[in-house]
Coordinates of C-alpha atoms in Angstrom, one line a residue:
Chain A
M1 CA -7.5 -21.7 30.8
K2 CA -4.2 -22.9 32.2
E3 CA -2.1 -21.9 29.3
P4 CA -0.6 -18.4 29.7
I5 CA -2.1 -15.9 27.4
A6 CA 0.3 -14.9 24.7
F7 CA -1.4 -11.7 23.6
D8 CA 0.0 -8.5 25.2
D9 CA -3.3 -6.9 25.4
A10 CA -6.8 -6.6 23.8
A11 CA -5.5 -4.6 20.8
D12 CA -2.8 -7.2 20.3
L13 CA -5.4 -10.0 20.3
L14 CA -7.9 -8.2 18.0
D15 CA -5.1 -7.3 15.6
A16 CA -4.1 -10.9 15.3
D17 CA -7.5 -11.4 13.8
H18 CA -6.9 -8.5 11.3
K19 CA -3.7 -10.1 10.2
A20 CA -5.2 -13.6 9.8
V21 CA -8.1 -12.2 7.8
K22 CA -5.8 -10.1 5.6
T23 CA -3.8 -13.3 4.8
M24 CA -7.1 -15.0 3.8
F25 CA -8.1 -12.1 1.5
M26 CA -4.7 -12.3 -0.2
E27 CA -5.2 -16.1 -0.6
Y28 CA -8.6 -15.4 -2.2
T29 CA -7.1 -12.9 -4.7
A30 CA -4.4 -15.5 -5.5
L31 CA -7.1 -18.2 -6.1
C32 CA -9.0 -15.9 -8.5
E33 CA -5.8 -15.1 -10.4
D34 CA -5.0 -18.9 -10.6
G35 CA -8.5 -19.7 -11.8
A36 CA -9.3 -22.0 -8.8
P37 CA -12.6 -23.9 -8.8
A38 CA -15.6 -22.1 -7.3
A39 CA -15.9 -24.7 -4.5
V40 CA -12.4 -23.9 -3.2
K41 CA -13.1 -20.2 -3.3
R42 CA -16.5 -20.6 -1.6
V43 CA -14.9 -22.4 1.4
L44 CA -12.3 -19.7 1.8
A45 CA -15.0 -17.0 1.6
Q46 CA -17.0 -18.8 4.3
R47 CA -13.9 -18.9 6.5
I48 CA -13.3 -15.2 6.1
C49 CA -17.0 -14.5 6.9
L50 CA -16.9 -16.6 10.1
A51 CA -13.6 -15.1 11.3
L52 CA -15.0 -11.6 10.8
L53 CA -18.3 -12.3 12.5
V54 CA -16.6 -13.7 15.6
H55 CA -14.2 -10.7 15.6
A56 CA -16.9 -8.1 15.1
Q57 CA -19.0 -9.6 17.9
I58 CA -16.3 -9.6 20.6
E59 CA -15.4 -6.1 19.6
E60 CA -19.0 -4.9 19.9
E61 CA -19.8 -6.7 23.1
I62 CA -16.6 -6.1 25.0
F63 CA -14.0 -3.9 23.4
Y64 CA -15.9 -1.0 22.0
P65 CA -18.2 -0.3 25.0
Q66 CA -15.2 -0.1 27.3
V67 CA -13.1 2.1 24.9
R68 CA -16.1 4.3 24.5
E69 CA -16.4 4.8 28.2
A70 CA -12.7 5.3 28.8
T71 CA -12.0 7.7 26.0
G72 CA -15.4 9.4 25.8
D73 CA -15.0 9.4 22.0
E74 CA -18.5 8.6 20.8
V75 CA -17.9 9.6 17.2
L76 CA -15.0 7.3 16.7
I77 CA -16.8 4.2 18.1
D78 CA -20.1 5.1 16.3
E79 CA -18.2 5.2 13.0
A80 CA -16.6 1.9 13.7
M81 CA -20.0 0.3 14.5
Q82 CA -21.3 1.7 11.3
E83 CA -18.4 0.1 9.4
H84 CA -19.2 -3.2 11.1
A85 CA -22.8 -2.9 10.0
E86 CA -21.7 -2.4 6.4
A87 CA -19.3 -5.3 6.5
K88 CA -22.0 -7.5 8.0
A89 CA -24.4 -6.7 5.2
V90 CA -21.8 -7.9 2.7
I91 CA -21.0 -11.0 4.8
A92 CA -24.7 -11.9 4.8
R93 CA -24.8 -11.6 1.0
I94 CA -21.8 -13.9 0.7
Q95 CA -23.2 -16.5 3.1
A96 CA -26.4 -16.6 1.2
M97 CA -24.7 -16.8 -2.2
K98 CA -25.0 -20.0 -4.2
G99 CA -24.8 -18.6 -7.7
S100 CA -22.2 -17.4 -10.0
D101 CA -18.5 -17.1 -9.5
A102 CA -18.2 -13.5 -10.6
K103 CA -20.7 -12.3 -8.0
L104 CA -18.9 -14.1 -5.2
D105 CA -15.5 -12.6 -6.3
A106 CA -17.0 -9.2 -6.5
A107 CA -18.5 -9.4 -3.0
V108 CA -15.3 -10.7 -1.4
K109 CA -13.4 -8.0 -3.1
Q110 CA -15.8 -5.4 -1.7
L111 CA -15.5 -6.9 1.8
D112 CA -11.7 -6.8 1.5
A113 CA -11.8 -3.1 0.7
L114 CA -14.2 -2.4 3.5
I115 CA -12.1 -4.3 6.1
E116 CA -8.8 -2.8 4.8
Q117 CA -10.2 0.7 5.5
H118 CA -11.7 -0.2 8.8
V119 CA -8.5 -1.9 10.1
L120 CA -6.4 1.1 9.1
E121 CA -8.7 3.4 11.1
E122 CA -8.9 1.0 14.0
R123 CA -5.2 0.7 14.3
E124 CA -4.3 4.4 13.8
Q125 CA -7.1 5.8 16.0
I126 CA -9.0 3.3 18.2
F127 CA -6.1 1.1 19.3
L128 CA -3.7 4.0 19.8
N129 CA -6.3 6.0 21.8
A130 CA -7.3 2.9 23.8
R131 CA -3.7 2.2 24.8
Q132 CA -3.3 5.8 25.9
A133 CA -6.5 5.8 27.9
A134 CA -7.0 4.7 31.5
L135 CA -8.3 1.3 30.5
D136 CA -7.2 -2.2 31.6
L137 CA -6.5 -3.6 28.1
R138 CA -4.4 -6.4 29.5
G139 CA -7.2 -7.6 31.8
M140 CA -9.7 -7.4 28.9
T141 CA -7.7 -9.9 26.9
R142 CA -9.0 -12.8 29.1
Q143 CA -12.6 -11.7 28.5
L144 CA -12.1 -11.4 24.8
L145 CA -10.4 -14.8 24.5
K146 CA -13.2 -16.5 26.5
R147 CA -15.9 -15.0 24.4
Q148 CA -14.0 -15.7 21.2
Q149 CA -13.8 -19.4 22.1
D150 CA -17.5 -19.5 23.0
L151 CA -18.5 -17.9 19.7
K152 CA -16.3 -20.2 17.7
E153 CA -18.1 -23.2 19.2
K154 CA -21.5 -21.6 18.7
F155 CA -20.9 -20.8 15.1
G156 CA -19.7 -24.3 14.5
A157 CA -16.6 -25.7 12.9
I158 CA -14.7 -23.6 10.4
P159 CA -15.6 -25.2 7.0
T160 CA -13.0 -27.2 5.3
L161 CA -12.8 -28.1 1.6
E162 CA -13.9 -31.8 2.3
A163 CA -17.1 -30.5 3.9
A164 CA -18.0 -28.3 0.9
Chain B
M1 CA 0.8 26.1 8.0
K2 CA 2.0 25.1 4.5
A3 CA 2.6 21.4 3.8
L4 CA 3.1 19.1 0.9
V5 CA 0.0 17.0 0.6
Y6 CA -0.5 13.7 -1.3
N7 CA -3.7 14.0 -3.4
G8 CA -3.3 10.8 -5.4
P9 CA -0.9 9.1 -7.9
R10 CA 1.6 11.6 -9.2
D11 CA -0.4 14.4 -7.7
V12 CA 1.0 16.4 -4.8
S13 CA 0.5 20.0 -3.9
V14 CA 1.5 22.5 -1.2
N15 CA -1.6 23.4 0.7
E16 CA -2.6 25.4 3.7
V17 CA -3.4 22.9 6.4
P18 CA -4.1 23.1 10.2
D19 CA -0.9 23.8 12.2
A20 CA 0.9 20.8 13.7
K21 CA 0.6 21.0 17.5
I22 CA 1.5 19.3 20.8
E23 CA -1.1 16.6 21.2
R24 CA 0.3 14.7 24.1
A25 CA 2.5 15.7 27.1
T26 CA 5.4 13.7 25.7
D27 CA 5.4 15.6 22.3
V28 CA 7.8 18.1 21.0
L29 CA 6.9 20.6 18.3
V30 CA 9.6 21.4 15.7
Q31 CA 9.8 24.2 13.1
V32 CA 11.2 22.4 10.1
T33 CA 14.2 24.0 8.4
S34 CA 15.3 21.1 6.2
T35 CA 13.4 18.1 4.9
N36 CA 14.4 15.7 2.2
I37 CA 12.5 14.0 -0.6
C38 CA 13.3 10.3 -0.2
G39 CA 13.3 7.6 -2.8
S40 CA 10.7 5.8 -0.7
D41 CA 8.4 8.8 -1.0
L42 CA 8.3 7.9 -4.7
H43 CA 6.6 4.6 -4.0
M44 CA 3.8 6.6 -2.5
Y45 CA 4.0 9.3 -5.1
E46 CA 3.5 6.7 -7.9
G47 CA 0.5 5.3 -6.1
R48 CA 2.2 2.0 -5.4
T49 CA 1.2 2.0 -1.6
G50 CA -1.9 2.3 0.4
M51 CA -1.2 6.0 1.1
Q52 CA -4.4 7.9 1.9
P53 CA -5.1 11.1 0.0
G54 CA -4.9 14.2 2.1
R55 CA -1.9 13.2 4.2
I56 CA 1.4 15.1 4.5
L57 CA 4.5 13.4 3.2
G58 CA 8.0 13.6 4.4
H59 CA 10.1 11.5 6.9
E60 CA 13.6 13.1 6.7
S61 CA 13.4 16.2 8.7
L62 CA 15.5 18.5 10.8
G63 CA 14.5 21.7 12.6
V64 CA 14.3 23.9 15.7
V65 CA 12.2 23.0 18.7
I66 CA 9.6 25.7 19.3
E67 CA 7.5 24.0 22.0
V68 CA 7.7 21.0 24.4
G69 CA 5.0 19.1 26.1
A70 CA 4.7 19.1 29.9
A71 CA 6.3 15.6 30.2
V72 CA 9.4 16.4 28.2
D73 CA 12.5 16.7 30.3
R74 CA 15.5 16.6 28.0
I75 CA 14.6 18.5 24.9
K76 CA 14.5 22.3 25.2
V77 CA 13.0 25.1 23.1
G78 CA 15.7 26.3 20.7
D79 CA 17.4 22.9 20.3
R80 CA 18.3 22.1 16.8
V81 CA 17.2 18.5 16.3
C82 CA 17.3 15.8 13.6
L83 CA 14.3 13.4 13.6
P84 CA 14.8 9.7 12.8
F85 CA 12.3 8.7 10.2
N86 CA 11.2 5.9 12.6
I87 CA 9.0 6.9 15.5
G88 CA 9.7 4.8 18.6
C89 CA 8.3 4.9 22.1
G90 CA 11.5 4.0 23.8
F91 CA 9.9 1.5 26.3
C92 CA 8.6 -1.5 24.3
A93 CA 10.4 -4.8 23.9
N94 CA 11.9 -3.8 20.5
C95 CA 12.9 -0.2 21.4
E96 CA 14.6 -1.5 24.5
K97 CA 16.8 -3.7 22.2
G98 CA 17.6 -0.7 20.0
L99 CA 15.2 -1.9 17.3
S100 CA 13.2 1.4 17.3
G101 CA 12.2 0.8 13.6
Y102 CA 10.0 -2.0 14.9
C103 CA 8.4 -0.1 17.8
L104 CA 5.5 -2.1 19.1
T105 CA 3.4 0.7 20.5
V106 CA 3.4 3.8 18.2
N107 CA 1.7 2.0 15.4
P108 CA -0.5 -0.8 16.8
G109 CA -0.8 -3.8 14.6
S110 CA 2.1 -3.2 12.4
A111 CA 5.8 -3.1 13.0
G112 CA 7.1 0.4 13.4
G113 CA 5.9 3.9 13.0
A114 CA 7.1 6.8 10.7
Y115 CA 6.2 10.3 9.7
G116 CA 4.0 10.6 6.6
F117 CA 4.3 7.0 5.5
A118 CA 1.8 4.5 4.2
G119 CA 0.9 1.9 6.8
M120 CA 3.2 3.4 9.4
G121 CA 0.8 5.1 11.7
P122 CA -1.3 8.3 11.8
Y123 CA 1.7 10.6 12.0
S124 CA 1.9 13.6 9.7
G125 CA 5.0 14.1 7.5
G126 CA 7.7 16.7 7.8
Q127 CA 7.5 18.3 4.4
A128 CA 5.7 21.1 6.2
E129 CA 6.5 24.2 8.3
F130 CA 5.9 22.4 11.6
L131 CA 6.2 18.8 12.7
R132 CA 4.8 17.1 15.8
V133 CA 7.3 14.7 17.2
P134 CA 5.9 12.0 19.6
Y135 CA 8.0 10.9 22.5
G136 CA 10.3 13.9 21.9
D137 CA 12.8 13.0 24.6
F138 CA 13.4 9.6 22.9
N139 CA 13.2 10.5 19.3
C140 CA 15.0 13.9 18.9
L141 CA 18.7 13.8 18.2
V142 CA 20.1 17.1 19.6
L143 CA 22.7 18.2 17.1
P144 CA 26.2 19.4 17.7
R145 CA 26.8 23.2 17.9
D146 CA 27.8 23.5 14.2
A147 CA 24.4 22.2 13.1
E148 CA 23.2 25.4 11.4
E149 CA 26.1 25.6 9.0
K150 CA 26.1 21.9 8.3
E151 CA 22.4 21.5 8.1
S152 CA 22.4 19.7 4.8
D153 CA 24.8 17.2 6.2
Y154 CA 23.0 16.6 9.4
V155 CA 19.6 16.2 7.8
M156 CA 20.9 13.0 6.2
L157 CA 21.0 11.5 9.7
S158 CA 17.2 11.3 9.5
D159 CA 17.2 8.3 7.1
I160 CA 19.6 7.8 4.3
F161 CA 23.0 7.9 6.0
P162 CA 21.9 5.5 8.8
T163 CA 20.0 3.4 6.2
G164 CA 23.1 3.1 4.0
Y165 CA 25.2 2.3 7.1
H166 CA 22.6 -0.3 8.2
A167 CA 23.0 -2.0 4.8
T168 CA 26.7 -2.5 5.6
E169 CA 25.9 -3.6 9.1
L170 CA 23.3 -6.2 7.8
A171 CA 25.9 -7.4 5.3
G172 CA 28.6 -7.5 8.1
V173 CA 31.2 -5.3 6.3
Q174 CA 34.6 -5.5 7.9
P175 CA 38.0 -3.9 7.1
G176 CA 39.5 -5.3 4.0
D177 CA 36.2 -6.6 2.6
S178 CA 35.1 -6.3 -1.0
V179 CA 31.5 -5.0 -1.3
V180 CA 29.1 -4.9 -4.2
I181 CA 26.2 -2.4 -3.8
Y182 CA 23.2 -2.5 -6.1
G183 CA 21.7 1.0 -6.5
A184 CA 23.5 4.3 -6.6
G185 CA 20.6 6.3 -5.4
P186 CA 21.1 8.3 -2.2
V187 CA 20.9 5.1 0.0
G188 CA 23.3 3.2 -2.2
L189 CA 25.7 6.1 -2.2
M190 CA 25.5 6.3 1.6
A191 CA 26.2 2.5 1.8
A192 CA 29.2 3.0 -0.4
C193 CA 30.3 5.9 1.9
S194 CA 29.7 3.7 5.0
A195 CA 31.6 0.7 3.5
T196 CA 34.5 3.0 2.8
L197 CA 34.4 4.3 6.3
K198 CA 34.6 0.8 7.6
G199 CA 37.7 0.1 5.6
A200 CA 36.4 -1.9 2.7
S201 CA 39.2 -2.6 0.2
L202 CA 37.0 -2.6 -2.8
V203 CA 33.6 -1.0 -3.2
M204 CA 31.5 -1.6 -6.4
V205 CA 28.3 0.2 -7.1
V206 CA 25.8 -0.9 -9.8
D207 CA 23.3 1.4 -11.4
A208 CA 21.9 2.5 -14.7
H209 CA 22.4 6.3 -14.2
K210 CA 25.7 7.7 -15.1
D211 CA 25.3 10.9 -13.1
R212 CA 24.8 8.8 -9.9
L213 CA 27.7 6.4 -10.7
R214 CA 30.0 9.4 -11.1
L215 CA 29.1 10.4 -7.5
A216 CA 30.0 6.9 -6.4
E217 CA 33.3 7.1 -8.2
K218 CA 34.1 10.4 -6.4
L219 CA 34.2 8.2 -3.2
G220 CA 36.7 5.9 -4.7
A221 CA 34.2 3.2 -5.6
I222 CA 34.0 1.5 -8.9
G223 CA 30.9 2.4 -10.8
I224 CA 29.3 -0.4 -12.9
D225 CA 26.8 0.7 -15.4
N226 CA 24.3 -2.1 -16.0
T227 CA 23.4 -0.7 -19.4
D228 CA 27.0 -1.1 -20.6
G229 CA 27.2 -4.9 -20.3
D230 CA 26.9 -7.9 -18.0
V231 CA 27.1 -6.8 -14.3
V232 CA 27.7 -10.3 -13.0
E233 CA 30.6 -10.8 -15.4
R234 CA 32.2 -7.5 -14.4
V235 CA 31.9 -8.1 -10.6
L236 CA 33.3 -11.6 -10.9
E237 CA 36.2 -10.2 -13.0
L238 CA 36.9 -7.6 -10.3
T239 CA 36.8 -10.2 -7.5
G240 CA 38.8 -12.9 -9.2
G241 CA 35.8 -15.1 -10.1
K242 CA 34.7 -15.5 -6.5
G243 CA 32.3 -12.7 -6.0
A244 CA 32.3 -9.9 -3.4
D245 CA 32.7 -10.7 0.3
R246 CA 29.5 -8.7 1.0
G247 CA 26.6 -7.4 -0.9
C248 CA 24.0 -4.6 -0.3
E249 CA 20.6 -4.2 -1.9
C250 CA 19.7 -0.5 -2.0
V251 CA 17.0 -0.6 -4.8
G252 CA 13.9 -2.4 -3.6
Y253 CA 10.8 -4.0 -5.2
Q254 CA 10.5 -1.5 -8.1
C255 CA 14.0 -2.4 -9.5
C256 CA 14.3 -2.1 -13.2
N257 CA 16.3 -3.8 -15.9
M258 CA 18.3 -1.8 -18.5
H259 CA 15.1 -1.1 -20.4
R260 CA 13.4 0.5 -17.4
E261 CA 11.0 -2.5 -17.1
E262 CA 10.4 -3.6 -13.5
V263 CA 12.0 -7.0 -12.7
P264 CA 11.5 -7.4 -8.9
N265 CA 13.9 -10.3 -8.5
L266 CA 16.7 -8.8 -10.5
T267 CA 18.9 -7.3 -7.8
M268 CA 18.3 -10.1 -5.3
N269 CA 19.4 -12.8 -7.8
N270 CA 22.3 -10.8 -9.0
L271 CA 23.4 -10.5 -5.4
V272 CA 23.3 -14.3 -5.0
K273 CA 25.4 -14.5 -8.2
T274 CA 27.9 -11.8 -7.3
V275 CA 28.5 -12.4 -3.6
K276 CA 31.0 -15.1 -2.8
A277 CA 30.1 -18.5 -1.2
T278 CA 29.6 -17.9 2.6
G279 CA 29.2 -14.1 1.9
R280 CA 26.6 -12.0 3.5
I281 CA 23.9 -9.9 1.9
G282 CA 22.2 -6.8 3.5
V283 CA 18.8 -5.7 2.1
V284 CA 17.6 -2.3 2.9
G285 CA 15.7 -1.6 -0.4
V286 CA 12.0 -1.7 0.3
F287 CA 10.0 -4.9 -0.4
L288 CA 6.4 -5.1 0.5
P289 CA 3.9 -7.9 1.5
E290 CA 1.7 -7.0 -1.5
D291 CA 2.0 -4.8 -4.5
P292 CA -1.4 -4.6 -6.2
G293 CA -0.1 -2.2 -8.9
A294 CA 2.5 -4.6 -10.2
A295 CA 2.4 -6.1 -13.6
D296 CA 3.7 -9.4 -12.5
K297 CA 1.5 -12.0 -10.7
L298 CA 4.1 -13.0 -8.1
A299 CA 5.0 -9.4 -7.4
R300 CA 1.3 -8.6 -6.8
R301 CA 1.5 -11.1 -4.0
G302 CA 4.7 -9.7 -2.6
Q303 CA 6.8 -12.6 -3.9
I304 CA 9.8 -13.0 -6.0
A305 CA 11.4 -15.9 -7.8
F306 CA 14.5 -16.1 -5.7
D307 CA 17.5 -18.3 -6.5
F308 CA 17.3 -20.0 -3.2
G309 CA 19.1 -23.2 -4.4
Q310 CA 22.1 -21.1 -5.3
F311 CA 21.8 -19.1 -2.2
W312 CA 21.8 -22.2 0.0
F313 CA 24.4 -24.0 -2.0
K314 CA 26.8 -21.1 -1.6
G315 CA 26.1 -20.9 2.2
Q316 CA 25.2 -17.3 2.0
S317 CA 23.3 -15.4 4.6
M318 CA 21.2 -12.3 4.6
G319 CA 19.9 -9.5 6.8
T320 CA 16.9 -7.5 5.9
G321 CA 14.6 -4.6 6.9
Q322 CA 14.5 -0.9 7.6
A323 CA 17.2 0.8 9.5
N324 CA 16.8 1.5 13.2
V325 CA 18.1 5.0 12.9
K326 CA 18.5 5.6 16.6
A327 CA 21.0 2.7 16.7
Y328 CA 23.4 4.8 14.6
N329 CA 22.6 8.4 14.3
R330 CA 24.4 9.7 17.4
Q331 CA 27.7 8.0 16.4
L332 CA 27.3 9.1 12.7
S333 CA 26.7 12.7 13.8
R334 CA 30.1 12.8 15.4
L335 CA 31.7 11.9 12.1
I336 CA 30.0 14.9 10.5
E337 CA 31.0 17.1 13.5
H338 CA 34.6 16.1 13.1
D339 CA 34.6 16.6 9.3
K340 CA 35.2 12.9 8.6
V341 CA 32.2 12.6 6.3
K342 CA 30.1 15.1 4.4
P343 CA 26.9 13.4 3.3
S344 CA 25.6 16.6 1.7
W345 CA 27.9 15.8 -1.2
I346 CA 25.0 13.9 -2.8
V347 CA 22.6 16.9 -2.6
S348 CA 21.7 18.2 -6.0
H349 CA 18.9 20.6 -5.2
E350 CA 18.0 22.9 -2.2
L351 CA 14.6 24.3 -2.8
P352 CA 11.8 26.1 -1.0
L353 CA 8.8 24.0 0.0
A354 CA 6.7 25.7 -2.7
E355 CA 8.8 24.0 -5.4
A356 CA 8.2 20.5 -3.9
P357 CA 5.6 19.4 -6.5
S358 CA 7.8 20.0 -9.5
A359 CA 10.8 18.5 -7.6
Y360 CA 8.8 15.3 -7.0
A361 CA 8.1 15.1 -10.7
S362 CA 11.7 15.6 -11.7
F363 CA 13.1 13.2 -9.0
D364 CA 10.5 10.6 -10.0
K365 CA 11.6 10.7 -13.6
R366 CA 15.2 10.3 -12.4
E367 CA 16.0 13.4 -14.5
N368 CA 19.7 13.8 -15.1
G369 CA 21.3 15.5 -12.1
W370 CA 18.4 15.0 -9.7
T371 CA 20.1 12.8 -6.9
K372 CA 18.8 14.4 -3.7
V373 CA 16.4 17.2 -2.9
V374 CA 16.5 19.1 0.3
L375 CA 13.4 21.3 0.9
K376 CA 13.7 24.4 3.0
P377 CA 10.2 25.2 4.4
G378 CA 11.4 28.4 6.1
Q379 CA 12.5 30.0 2.8

């Protein structure tokens, strides 16, 4: 890792994921409105799922435990973990889905709403509290980045339209 | 304490809620004595934002400091202070540059924090008896000694006066310039006032509401009623066919045509048409990355059909975004102190907090004569 890390801290890195996923959800909504073919939508749905899985896992393995310890706020982190579990259930359904268009659209929409609410709470509560706690969020960035890269490799290439 | 709570679209009420309090050592606690309803509160009121039910609205507040946190040095109990609607930390890369509206730390993940505003952090609004002010030393503007008698003037320093001024800064207004301003709401009127302060030779204000245009005319501006005829033609006529030197957008994404139908690109494209070649446009009206409640497909995606070809061909330039109130409020407060401007001239109603729900309804309908509401929580 010779390149300097551009993210200010762990929250900055994790929030870059939030923004990227939000953009994909908006693209998905646009595809639905434009009547795009199911194959195109399915690829985007898979990309969203993969991005969220990597994101959730680095949060759960690295970020949440350290924030839990530094802030002592068990309730907040338990809630966030619960929200991750709900999102993962929807992700599993999307990944297994072969069938109808309408089902996929509805599931992605449901995931969008779940993530929207989760991100809002994470930004307004967890990130803010973490930054105000005695916690080395800058140092944590390197750990998160390393694990993020490992997981991306493990989960395999992000699907492209050609591969679908 | 009593506070104005958002329950859902077009549903607000004054409820008993837990008192605001000092949460961090850098906080200041203010007893609110004046707090305005802003046009941007109406985006939330109408359910056109991601505002969460149960939150307190209000980001234009002034009051008296009743408690300070242990790490507050400058601000003292008893100070009468005006709070910029933006919450800044004072020490991030943007705050250091005077861009406190885009503070990087108070609202992680998004640009900037504000009181009681959708997507701008967890901070409660000021339409309440008490308000918690984070980083009090940085955010409080301590007002001149005549603050109590001119409270309805000074409260405009929280948002609309600096925001109107910012529109003219973004547009680069200089002495002698002609300026066309879209929107004669409180911000548009403050932009007209600011352009006049800067020595503009001709100020034109476009709106559909005659009561508001009359206020603009009191400043010496030319009111242009877009229900009376072609706005573009009239501005070109007044500027010798060239268009104005500078243009300001003070309406935002819910702008309407003369039939009160939303046409989100109307003001932006009219600006391109009515600002001269090489002229500059300042946009302070709110535009959002997405607007799920919009009727139009582009608008739902936060896009407009913008006349970019004409914009480029004319070599125009543009500045956008919310005002960094702290960049201007101290200077503007001196103009009020020395009686050079009296922003309270736009106030139509001063009401107790209890009357806020009906005031929201009237202001939202743009009822005749409702230009600016100041709520007085102490009364």
